Short mmCIF file of C-alpha atoms and ligand atoms in Angstrom, two decimals:
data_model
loop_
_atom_site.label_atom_id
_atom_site.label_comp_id
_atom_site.label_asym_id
_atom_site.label_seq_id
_atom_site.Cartn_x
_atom_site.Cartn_y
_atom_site.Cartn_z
CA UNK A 1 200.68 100.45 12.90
CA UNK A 2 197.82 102.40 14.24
CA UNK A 3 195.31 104.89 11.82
CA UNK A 4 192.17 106.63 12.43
CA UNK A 5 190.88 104.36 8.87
CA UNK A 6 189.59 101.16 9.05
CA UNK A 7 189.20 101.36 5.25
CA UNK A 8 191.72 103.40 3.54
CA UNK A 9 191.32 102.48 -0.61
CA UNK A 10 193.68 104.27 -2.95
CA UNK A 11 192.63 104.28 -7.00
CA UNK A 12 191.37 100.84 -6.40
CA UNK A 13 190.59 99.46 -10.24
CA UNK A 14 189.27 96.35 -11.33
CA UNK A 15 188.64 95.10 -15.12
CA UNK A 16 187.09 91.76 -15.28
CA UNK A 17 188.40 89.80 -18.93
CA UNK A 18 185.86 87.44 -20.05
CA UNK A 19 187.00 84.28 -21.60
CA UNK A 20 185.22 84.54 -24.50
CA UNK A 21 186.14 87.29 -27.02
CA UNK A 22 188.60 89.19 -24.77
CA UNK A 23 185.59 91.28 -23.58
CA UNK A 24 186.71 93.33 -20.63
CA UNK A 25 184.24 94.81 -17.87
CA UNK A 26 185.63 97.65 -16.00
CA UNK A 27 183.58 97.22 -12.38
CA UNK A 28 185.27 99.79 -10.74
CA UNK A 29 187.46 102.50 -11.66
CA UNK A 30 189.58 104.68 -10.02
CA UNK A 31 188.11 104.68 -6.11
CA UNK A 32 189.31 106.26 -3.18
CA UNK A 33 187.77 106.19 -0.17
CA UNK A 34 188.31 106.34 2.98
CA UNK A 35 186.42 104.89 6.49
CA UNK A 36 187.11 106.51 9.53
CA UNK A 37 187.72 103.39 12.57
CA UNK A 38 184.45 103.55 14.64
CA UNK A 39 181.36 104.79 11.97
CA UNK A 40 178.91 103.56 9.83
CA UNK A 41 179.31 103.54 6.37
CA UNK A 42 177.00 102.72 3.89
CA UNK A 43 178.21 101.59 0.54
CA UNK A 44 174.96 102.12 -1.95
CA UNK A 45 174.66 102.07 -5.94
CA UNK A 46 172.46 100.24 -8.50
CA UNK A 47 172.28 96.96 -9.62
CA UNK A 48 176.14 96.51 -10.74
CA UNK A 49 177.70 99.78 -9.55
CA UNK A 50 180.22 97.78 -8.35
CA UNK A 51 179.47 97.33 -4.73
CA UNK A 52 180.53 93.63 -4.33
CA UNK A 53 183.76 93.83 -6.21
CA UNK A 54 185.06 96.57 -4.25
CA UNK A 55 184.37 95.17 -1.10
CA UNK A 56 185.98 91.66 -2.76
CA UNK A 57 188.74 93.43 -3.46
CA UNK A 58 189.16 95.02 0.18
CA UNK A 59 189.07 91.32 1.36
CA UNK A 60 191.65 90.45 -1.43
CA UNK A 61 189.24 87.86 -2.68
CA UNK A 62 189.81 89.08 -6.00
CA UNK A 63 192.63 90.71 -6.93
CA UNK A 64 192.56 94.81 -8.13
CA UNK A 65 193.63 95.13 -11.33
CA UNK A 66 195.35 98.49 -10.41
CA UNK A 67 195.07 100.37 -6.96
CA UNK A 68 195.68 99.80 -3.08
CA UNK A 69 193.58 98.83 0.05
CA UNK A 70 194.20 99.01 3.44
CA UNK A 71 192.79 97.97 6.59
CA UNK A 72 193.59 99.80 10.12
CA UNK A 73 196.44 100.94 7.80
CA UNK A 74 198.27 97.52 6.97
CA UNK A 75 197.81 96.17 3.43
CA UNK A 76 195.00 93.93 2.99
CA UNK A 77 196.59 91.33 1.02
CA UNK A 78 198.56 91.00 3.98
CA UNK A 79 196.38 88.01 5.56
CA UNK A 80 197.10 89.51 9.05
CA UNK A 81 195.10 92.89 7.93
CA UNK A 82 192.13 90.34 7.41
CA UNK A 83 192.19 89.02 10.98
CA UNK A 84 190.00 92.02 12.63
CA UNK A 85 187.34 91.47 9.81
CA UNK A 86 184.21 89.59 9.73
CA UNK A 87 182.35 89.35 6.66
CA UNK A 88 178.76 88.50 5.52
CA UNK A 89 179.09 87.70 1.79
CA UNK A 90 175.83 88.58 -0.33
CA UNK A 91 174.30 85.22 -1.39
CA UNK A 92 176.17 83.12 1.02
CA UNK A 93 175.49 79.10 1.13
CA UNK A 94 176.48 77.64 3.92
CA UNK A 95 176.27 73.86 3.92
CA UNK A 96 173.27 73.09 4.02
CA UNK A 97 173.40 69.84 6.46
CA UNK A 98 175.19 71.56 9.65
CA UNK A 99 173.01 72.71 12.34
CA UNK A 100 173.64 75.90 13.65
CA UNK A 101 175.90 75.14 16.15
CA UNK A 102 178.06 73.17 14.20
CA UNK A 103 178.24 76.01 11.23
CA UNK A 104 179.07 78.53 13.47
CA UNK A 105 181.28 75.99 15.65
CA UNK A 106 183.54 75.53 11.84
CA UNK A 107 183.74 79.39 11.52
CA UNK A 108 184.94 79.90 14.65
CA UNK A 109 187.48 77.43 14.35
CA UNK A 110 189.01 78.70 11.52
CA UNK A 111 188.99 82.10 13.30
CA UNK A 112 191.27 80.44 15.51
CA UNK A 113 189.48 80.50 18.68
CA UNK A 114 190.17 77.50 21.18
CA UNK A 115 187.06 74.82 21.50
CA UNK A 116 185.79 75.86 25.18
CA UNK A 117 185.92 79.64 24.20
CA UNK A 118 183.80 77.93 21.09
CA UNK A 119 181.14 76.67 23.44
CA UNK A 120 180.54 79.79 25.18
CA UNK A 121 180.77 82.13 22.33
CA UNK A 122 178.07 80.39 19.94
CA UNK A 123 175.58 79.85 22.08
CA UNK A 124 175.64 83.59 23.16
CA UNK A 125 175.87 84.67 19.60
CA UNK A 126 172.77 82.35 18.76
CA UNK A 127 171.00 84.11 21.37
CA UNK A 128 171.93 87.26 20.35
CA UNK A 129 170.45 87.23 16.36
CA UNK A 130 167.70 85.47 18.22
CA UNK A 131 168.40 81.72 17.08
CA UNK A 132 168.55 80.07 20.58
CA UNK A 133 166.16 76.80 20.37
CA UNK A 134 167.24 77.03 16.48
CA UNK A 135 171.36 75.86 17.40
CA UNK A 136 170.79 72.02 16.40
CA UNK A 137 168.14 72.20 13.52
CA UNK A 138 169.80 71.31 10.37
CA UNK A 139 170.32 74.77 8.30
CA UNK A 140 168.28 73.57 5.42
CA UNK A 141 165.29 74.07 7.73
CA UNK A 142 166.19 78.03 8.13
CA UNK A 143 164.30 80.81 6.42
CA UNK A 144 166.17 83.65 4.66
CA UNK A 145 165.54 85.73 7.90
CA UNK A 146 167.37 83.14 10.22
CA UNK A 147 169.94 82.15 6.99
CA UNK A 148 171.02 85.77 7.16
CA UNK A 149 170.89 86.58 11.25
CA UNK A 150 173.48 83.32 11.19
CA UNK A 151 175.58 84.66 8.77
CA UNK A 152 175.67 87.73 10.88
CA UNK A 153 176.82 85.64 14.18
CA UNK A 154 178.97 84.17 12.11
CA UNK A 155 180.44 87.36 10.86
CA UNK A 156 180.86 88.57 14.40
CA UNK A 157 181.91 84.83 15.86
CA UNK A 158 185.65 87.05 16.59
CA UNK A 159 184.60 89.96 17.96
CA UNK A 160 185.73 91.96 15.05
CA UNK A 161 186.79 95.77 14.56
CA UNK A 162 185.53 95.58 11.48
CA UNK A 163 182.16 94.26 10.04
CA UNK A 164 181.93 94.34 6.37
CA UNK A 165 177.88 93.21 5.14
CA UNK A 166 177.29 92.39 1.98
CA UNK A 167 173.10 93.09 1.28
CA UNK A 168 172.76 91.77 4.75
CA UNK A 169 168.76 92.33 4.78
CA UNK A 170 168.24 91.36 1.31
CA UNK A 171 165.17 89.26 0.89
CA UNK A 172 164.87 89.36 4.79
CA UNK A 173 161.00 90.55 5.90
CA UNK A 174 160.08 93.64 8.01
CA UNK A 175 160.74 91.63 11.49
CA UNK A 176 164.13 90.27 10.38
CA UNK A 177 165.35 93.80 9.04
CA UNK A 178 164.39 94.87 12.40
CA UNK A 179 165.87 92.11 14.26
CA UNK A 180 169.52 92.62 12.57
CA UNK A 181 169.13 96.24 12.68
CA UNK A 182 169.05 95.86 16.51
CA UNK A 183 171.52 93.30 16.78
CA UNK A 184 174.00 96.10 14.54
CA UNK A 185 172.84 98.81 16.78
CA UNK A 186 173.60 96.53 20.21
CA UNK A 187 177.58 96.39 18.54
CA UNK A 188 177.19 100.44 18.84
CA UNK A 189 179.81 101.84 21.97
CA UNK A 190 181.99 99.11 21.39
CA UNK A 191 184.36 100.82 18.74
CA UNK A 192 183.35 98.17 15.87
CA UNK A 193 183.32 99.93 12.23
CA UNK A 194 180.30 98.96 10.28
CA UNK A 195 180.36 98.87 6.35
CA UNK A 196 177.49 98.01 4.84
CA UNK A 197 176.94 97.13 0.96
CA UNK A 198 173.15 98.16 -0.09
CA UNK A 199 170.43 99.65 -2.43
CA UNK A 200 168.12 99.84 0.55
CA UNK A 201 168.04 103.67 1.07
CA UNK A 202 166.25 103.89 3.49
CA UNK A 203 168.33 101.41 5.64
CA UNK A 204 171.33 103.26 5.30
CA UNK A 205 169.61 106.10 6.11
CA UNK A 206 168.03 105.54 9.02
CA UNK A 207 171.64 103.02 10.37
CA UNK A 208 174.53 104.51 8.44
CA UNK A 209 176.22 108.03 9.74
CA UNK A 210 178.47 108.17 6.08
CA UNK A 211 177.59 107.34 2.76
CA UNK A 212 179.30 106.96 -0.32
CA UNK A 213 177.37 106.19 -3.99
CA UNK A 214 179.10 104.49 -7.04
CA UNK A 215 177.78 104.86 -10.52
CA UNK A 216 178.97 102.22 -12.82
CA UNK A 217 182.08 101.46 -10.54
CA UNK A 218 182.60 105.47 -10.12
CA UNK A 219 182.41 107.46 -6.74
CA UNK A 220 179.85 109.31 -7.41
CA UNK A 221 179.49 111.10 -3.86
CA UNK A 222 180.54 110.87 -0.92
CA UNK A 223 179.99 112.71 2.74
CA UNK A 224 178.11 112.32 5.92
CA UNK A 225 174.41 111.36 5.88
CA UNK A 226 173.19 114.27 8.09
CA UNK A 227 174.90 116.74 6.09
CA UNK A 228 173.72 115.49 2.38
CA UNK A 229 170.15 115.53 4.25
CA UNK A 230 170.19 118.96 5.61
CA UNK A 231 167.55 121.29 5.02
CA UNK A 232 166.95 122.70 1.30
CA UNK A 233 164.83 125.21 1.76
CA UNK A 234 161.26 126.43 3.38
CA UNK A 235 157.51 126.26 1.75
CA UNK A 236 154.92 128.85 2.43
CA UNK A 237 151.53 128.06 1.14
CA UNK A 238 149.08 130.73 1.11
CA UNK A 239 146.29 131.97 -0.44
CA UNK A 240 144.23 135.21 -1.12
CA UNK A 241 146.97 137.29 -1.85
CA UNK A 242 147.39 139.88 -3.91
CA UNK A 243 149.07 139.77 -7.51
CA UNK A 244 151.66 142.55 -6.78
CA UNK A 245 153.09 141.16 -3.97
CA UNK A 246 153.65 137.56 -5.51
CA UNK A 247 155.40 139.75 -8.54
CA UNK A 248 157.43 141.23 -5.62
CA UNK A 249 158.45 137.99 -3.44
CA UNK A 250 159.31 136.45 -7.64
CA UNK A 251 161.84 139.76 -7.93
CA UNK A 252 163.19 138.86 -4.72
CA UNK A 253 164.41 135.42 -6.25
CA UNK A 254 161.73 133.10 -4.37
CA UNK A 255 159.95 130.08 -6.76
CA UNK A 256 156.27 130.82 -6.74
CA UNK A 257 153.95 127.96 -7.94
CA UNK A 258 150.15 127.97 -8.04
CA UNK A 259 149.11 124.96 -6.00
CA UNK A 260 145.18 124.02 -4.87
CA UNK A 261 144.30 126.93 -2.72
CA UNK A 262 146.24 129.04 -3.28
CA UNK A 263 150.23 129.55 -4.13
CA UNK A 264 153.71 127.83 -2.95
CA UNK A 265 156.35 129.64 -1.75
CA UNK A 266 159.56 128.47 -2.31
CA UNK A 267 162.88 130.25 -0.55
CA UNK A 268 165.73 129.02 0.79
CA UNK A 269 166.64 130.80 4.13
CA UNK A 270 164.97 131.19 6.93
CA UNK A 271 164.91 135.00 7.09
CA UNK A 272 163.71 134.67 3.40
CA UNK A 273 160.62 132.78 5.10
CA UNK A 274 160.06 135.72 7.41
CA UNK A 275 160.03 138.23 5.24
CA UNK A 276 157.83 136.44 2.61
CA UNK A 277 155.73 135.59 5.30
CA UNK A 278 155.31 139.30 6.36
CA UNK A 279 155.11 140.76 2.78
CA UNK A 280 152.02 138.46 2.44
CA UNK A 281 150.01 139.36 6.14
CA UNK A 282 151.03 142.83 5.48
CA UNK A 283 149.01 142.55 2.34
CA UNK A 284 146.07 141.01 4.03
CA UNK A 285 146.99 137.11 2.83
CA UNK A 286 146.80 134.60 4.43
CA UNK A 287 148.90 131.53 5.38
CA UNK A 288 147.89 128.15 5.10
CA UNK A 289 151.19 126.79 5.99
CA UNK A 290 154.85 126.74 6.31
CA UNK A 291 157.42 123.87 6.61
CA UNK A 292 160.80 122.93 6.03
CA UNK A 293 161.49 120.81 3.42
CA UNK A 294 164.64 118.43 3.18
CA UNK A 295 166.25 116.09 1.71
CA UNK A 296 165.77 112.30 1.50
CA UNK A 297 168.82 109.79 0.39
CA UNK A 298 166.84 108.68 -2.20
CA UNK A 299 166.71 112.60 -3.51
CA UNK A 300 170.21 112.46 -3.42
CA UNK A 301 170.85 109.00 -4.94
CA UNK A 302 168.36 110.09 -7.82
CA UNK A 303 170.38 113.52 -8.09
CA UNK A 304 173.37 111.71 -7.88
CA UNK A 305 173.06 108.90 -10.42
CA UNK A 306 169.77 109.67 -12.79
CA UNK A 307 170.56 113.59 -13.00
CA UNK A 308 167.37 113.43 -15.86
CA UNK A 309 164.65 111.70 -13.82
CA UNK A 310 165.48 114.26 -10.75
CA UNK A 311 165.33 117.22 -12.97
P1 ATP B 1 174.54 93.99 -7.05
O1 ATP B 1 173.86 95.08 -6.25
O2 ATP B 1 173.67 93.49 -8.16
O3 ATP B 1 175.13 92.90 -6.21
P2 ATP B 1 177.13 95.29 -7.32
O4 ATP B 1 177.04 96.77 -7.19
O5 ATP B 1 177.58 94.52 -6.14
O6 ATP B 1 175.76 94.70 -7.87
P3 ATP B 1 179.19 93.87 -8.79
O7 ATP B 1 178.62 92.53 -8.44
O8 ATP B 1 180.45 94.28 -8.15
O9 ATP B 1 178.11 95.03 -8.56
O10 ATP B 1 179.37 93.91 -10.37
C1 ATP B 1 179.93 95.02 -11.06
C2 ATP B 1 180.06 94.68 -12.54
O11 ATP B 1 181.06 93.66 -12.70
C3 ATP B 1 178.80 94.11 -13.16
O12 ATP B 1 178.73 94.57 -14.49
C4 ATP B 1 179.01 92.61 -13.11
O13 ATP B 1 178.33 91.97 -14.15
C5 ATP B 1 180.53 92.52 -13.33
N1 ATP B 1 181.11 91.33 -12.68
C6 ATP B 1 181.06 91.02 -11.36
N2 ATP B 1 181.74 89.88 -11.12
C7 ATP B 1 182.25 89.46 -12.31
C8 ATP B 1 183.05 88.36 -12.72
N3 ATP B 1 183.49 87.46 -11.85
N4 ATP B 1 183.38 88.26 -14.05
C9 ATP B 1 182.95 89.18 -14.94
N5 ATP B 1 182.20 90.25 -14.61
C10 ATP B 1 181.83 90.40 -13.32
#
């Protein structure tokens, strides 16, 4: 079967019954989303949102409670929908007394690929999260940085379509971010869809090209990243300007806000800029400044899930 999803999930539930005293935990309700074969999508919410269960269920390491998921269109309980996935769980342990090599050397036997295509492929992959001179030193000597790039070759051991990351720069430093941030962006041209779990906004906004945000195991929003970011409005600051002509540029519907040296202008289309911006030169005032202003993610993730604190 071929689709344009990698990802398709349909009302995807999942209730989680403790043990003790029947409590139940709904971590995600009700989600459908869909990944288009070939992006990047980034997968962000608090603490708990939800973000690991969903992407659990996806892999049909836990089972939905209610709901569908498919990958490249085929039902991912279907083992064969898994194939085409690698996966980078959050707080993976791999054991600690294997050496590189032989870690990634177990993964990609159970991916199923034959022992010389094994020899070649690790050492390349070693080299390419920047472990070579690291492939026989027992993991318990690796940092988080290196714990995390190996997971990643690991991940990608089968050349997979997809790549599913749980946190994958979590506790990693500046240089590691970097480092797998390359590596993700050298997989770019070769048709791989990247899905990325996170709460690092500004990672998925600089890496991802979609976004979707859960609150409390709810879609919350959804869309592409350059559109949620686009332009809000224009700023003119100015100053010396008459009272009358601020009372006009208020009538006309534009935010005016005393500020330092003067006043800010607040208006949302261009034209509006122009005009403002002639209305006050006209009147012999002067401009200090003008810019655009825009969006960041986190605006949007604060919109999005603490309505209150953006307000
Ligand atoms: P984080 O960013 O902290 O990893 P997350 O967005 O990935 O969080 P989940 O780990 O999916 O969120 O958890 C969602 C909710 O489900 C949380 O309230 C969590 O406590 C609960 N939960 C997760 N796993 C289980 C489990 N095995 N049994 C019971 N509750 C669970």
């Amino acid at each position: 079967m071929t689709t344009d999803y990698a990802i398709e999930a349909a009302s995807l539930e999942k209730i989680y019954r403790s043990r003790f005293r029947g409590r139940e935990i709904k971590a995600v309700s009700n989600l459908t989303l869909r990944v288009p074969a070939g992006v990047k999508f980034g997968l962000l919410g608090a603490n708990g949102a939800g973000k690991t269960t969903f992407v659990k269920m996806l892999l049909a390491a836990v089972n939905a409670t209610s709901g569908s998921a498919a990958l490249f269109g085929r039902d991912s309980r279907d083992p064969e929908a898994r194939r085409p996935v690698g996966y980078l769980p959050e707080n993976h342990r791999f054991p600690t007394y294997l050496t590189g090599f032989s870690m990634l050397d177990f993964y990609a036997a159970l991916s199923g690929l034959e022992s010389r295509e094994r020899k070649r492929r690790i050492p390349e992959l070693l080299d390419l999260v920047g472990l070579h001179g690291w492939s026989d030193v027992r993991i318990k000597k690796y940092s988080k940085g290196m714990l995390q790039r190996l997971g990643l070759a690991q991940a990608l051991i089968h050349r997979p379509k997809l790549l599913i990351l749980d946190e994958p720069t979590d506790g990693v430093d500046p240089v590691g971010r970097r480092h797998i941030r390359e590596v993700l962006n050298g997989l770019m041209g070769t048709g791989v869809t990247i899905f990325i779990n996170s709460h690092l906004l500004g990672e998925v906004e600089s890496f991802c090209d979609y976004v979707a945000i859960l609150k409390k195991g709810e879609l919350a929003l959804e869309g592409k990243i350059a559109l949620l970011l686009a332009k809000r409005g224009y700023r003119v600051v100015t100053s010396t300007v008459p009272e009358r002509v601020l009372d006009e540029i208020r009538s006309e519907g534009a935010s005016v806000e005393p500020v330092d040296r003067g006043f800010e202008i607040s208006v949302v289309s261009r034209d509006e800029a122009n005009s403002t911006i002639d209305k006050i030169r006209a009147a012999g005032g002067f401009i200090e400044s003008v810019s655009a202003s825009t969006n960041s993610l986190e605006d949007v993730f604060i919109r999005t899930t603490e309505p209150e604190m953006a307000a």
